Amino acid sequence: MSKSVSSMQSRRNFLQKIVFNVFRLAALINGLALFIIIYFMIANGWKAINWTFLTQPPMDSMTKGGILPCIVGTLCLSIGAMLIALPIGVASAIYLNEYARPGPLIRVIRIGINNLAGIPSIVFGLFGLAFFVVWLEMGVSIIAGALTLGAMTVPVMIGSTEEALRAVPDTYREASLGLGATKWQTIYRVVLPTALPGILTGTILGISRAAGETAPIMFTAAVFFTPSLPVSIFDEVMALPYHIYVLATAGTEIEATRHLQYGTALVLIFLVLGMNLIAIIYRSRLRKRMQ
Amino acid sequence: MDKSVKIEVKHLNFYYGEFQALQDNSLDFHTNEVSALIGPSGCGKSTFLRCLNRMNDLIPISRVEGNILLDGLDIYDPSVDVVMLRSRIGMVFQKPNPFPKTIFENVAYGLRVNGIKDKGLIENRVEESLKLAAIWDEVKDRMHKSALGLSGGQQQRLCIARALAVEPEILLMDEPCSALDPIATQKIEELIYQLKKSFTIIIVTHNMQQAARVSDITAFFYLGELIETGETNTIFTRPKLKQTEDYITGRFG
């Protein structure tokens, strides 16, 4: 009797160890993948990065010079996309989560949003070309690209904002309403400030995605080559992801520009990390203030 | 002693969708009295309390029948501004729920949303309310620190101060001590005793001793019905109904 109990005990412990190690392996593979990618980029790209690379336009059929127009272009496009997606996304999420009473209309809207989030980015690119560039006569421009990227980011923003709003305890809403606050005062003064760190997380993900996309901007905003920096939102721009794509597939010297391709990719990664870092620092300061 | 009727509940029925949670409840509450609502879980006492400041309006599928008169005026009349109504009726909840703001901002919140901008007035009212809620001495040196750093009992007294700052006429308390330890509970009970001089208080409680200690009137609910109501002394020593006696002596519930 006692023997069978102890053998069962050791079997249970053995199983527990196996499961634990499987989970640990899964986490390790993840971390390793990220490490390998970053290492690969740095190892191949760091030699390309210098002051000229960061501050000059491309020269000699893009085999020399820098990528300044691409950096500026990507910054304009991703910030523009967030300026469009953030207010629309947050406002929609507030409506859906705080005001709308459940019903068939709301269900249809939700299904629409979920499907929108799953549409391939090239489809957004074609939509942007047909709708913003051609039909609204914006031409290939920052504004057309930012609107296309924004449209693509809105469903992500709605999703993450709704999640952040749902995480705000209902007792906060009740306490506020119980003190004679209106619904809007409750949302503005209690719910939104409490949800802000979560909303910022969504914004971070949105910016990262918008900055790295190629397909939505290749027909709507990005050009093969322009040495000048944009002066208005109706100008076309170069962009980092599209530049990588061009150098790696369509350039005249694909092999000779390999280090420039890695260098550009490295700059893109650090640009996204930099924007994320600003949001992360702001978020942790918000959290600390609430604690 | 004849006290004036503050709230008059007449034939109140309440439904969550198809389910009837309250059945034909009629009950009066008097000025400067503490009334305790007791009964087993799910008997409708919290639902009843939440009808009094129309907090149940937030539940989409709910429905109310009957009348609740506050100073003779029906609070469910379409002409009534719910927001104004709620600023006349303070509420303290089961779990302490201070906002993730500073202690000062928590108490000032009700004043700000009700349009008071005068800084001096706000500061005075915050201090008065904290004193009234017997927590001033504990927080006066940390007014601009987060309220989430306070202990559970302190948070609950802060929530009471927050409710008092709007100068309500009535204070609804929904099991205000259920998440607190005995010492914090005792402080809240002493506070209730002090506050009844200026407010009409209605408290939902699971704790029989608490009802006996703090209330003047006790109402016993069971399965959505108001079974028996009367002076607390009478209810606890000579209840009219066997059901009430069984509950307060702990034989069921």
XYZ file of C-alpha atoms in Angstrom, chain B residues 7-127:
121
model
C -37.776 57.792 1.978
C -41.025 56.007 1.357
C -40.893 52.779 -0.641
C -44.269 51.649 -1.946
C -44.939 48.253 -3.546
C -41.502 47.964 -5.103
C -41.008 45.150 -7.621
C -37.692 44.632 -9.347
C -36.854 42.333 -12.240
C -33.582 41.148 -13.749
C -35.000 40.138 -17.135
C -37.570 37.447 -16.326
C -36.381 36.937 -12.762
C -38.230 38.888 -10.096
C -35.679 39.873 -7.467
C -37.931 42.014 -5.273
C -41.579 41.312 -4.544
C -43.877 44.063 -3.414
C -41.594 45.666 -0.831
C -42.990 48.583 1.163
C -40.859 50.297 3.770
C -40.254 53.778 5.205
C -36.948 55.297 6.268
C -36.790 58.151 8.734
C -34.447 61.100 9.095
C -31.482 60.570 11.444
C -32.160 56.900 11.844
C -29.975 53.954 10.960
C -31.851 51.168 9.220
C -30.264 47.765 8.734
C -31.277 45.436 5.908
C -30.534 41.816 6.786
C -31.142 38.442 5.182
C -29.298 35.536 3.574
C -27.248 35.980 0.385
C -29.380 36.507 -2.688
C -32.405 37.699 -0.713
C -32.515 41.009 -2.566
C -31.308 43.376 0.131
C -28.484 44.791 -1.995
C -30.800 45.060 -4.988
C -33.246 46.946 -2.779
C -30.501 49.317 -1.622
C -29.410 49.943 -5.201
C -32.939 50.891 -6.199
C -32.775 53.791 -3.748
C -30.123 55.688 -5.730
C -31.074 54.131 -9.077
C -27.732 52.348 -9.359
C -29.678 49.472 -10.884
C -30.339 51.674 -13.914
C -26.906 50.529 -15.101
C -28.155 46.972 -15.635
C -29.575 46.872 -19.177
C -32.259 44.212 -18.672
C -33.603 45.448 -15.335
C -37.101 46.783 -14.701
C -38.633 48.590 -11.733
C -42.287 48.809 -10.662
C -43.778 50.707 -7.743
C -42.747 54.016 -6.192
C -39.856 55.317 -4.179
C -40.535 58.758 -2.750
C -37.689 60.942 -1.533
C -39.153 63.811 0.473
C -42.442 63.003 -1.221
C -41.127 63.090 -4.785
C -40.901 59.944 -6.920
C -37.264 59.297 -7.821
C -38.267 57.159 -10.824
C -40.336 59.980 -12.329
C -39.061 60.748 -15.856
C -38.484 64.392 -14.889
C -35.933 63.395 -12.226
C -32.273 64.022 -13.067
C -30.508 60.819 -11.958
C -27.167 62.601 -11.658
C -28.631 65.200 -9.279
C -30.417 62.478 -7.350
C -27.211 60.533 -6.792
C -25.431 63.589 -5.451
C -28.126 63.729 -2.729
C -27.639 60.058 -1.843
C -24.137 58.923 -0.975
C -23.090 55.316 -1.376
C -20.401 53.204 0.259
C -19.640 49.864 -1.356
C -18.831 46.371 -0.191
C -15.180 46.489 -1.146
C -13.285 49.719 -0.503
C -12.991 51.296 -3.955
C -10.894 54.464 -3.800
C -9.909 55.801 -7.219
C -6.262 55.374 -8.246
C -5.706 59.026 -7.399
C -4.308 60.888 -4.414
C -6.158 60.926 -1.091
C -7.014 64.582 -1.643
C -8.285 64.022 -5.182
C -10.457 61.127 -4.045
C -12.357 63.287 -1.599
C -12.383 66.319 -3.904
C -13.740 64.226 -6.791
C -17.427 64.566 -5.939
C -17.034 68.334 -5.540
C -15.236 68.727 -8.837
C -17.765 66.733 -10.848
C -20.536 68.770 -9.272
C -18.947 71.914 -10.655
C -17.248 73.361 -7.566
C -14.061 75.161 -8.651
C -13.227 77.364 -5.628
C -9.930 75.948 -4.358
C -10.371 77.168 -0.796
C -13.857 75.730 -0.565
C -12.666 72.381 -1.902
C -9.777 72.261 0.576
C -12.075 73.071 3.490
C -14.658 70.523 2.484
C -12.021 67.811 1.986
C -10.650 68.438 5.477
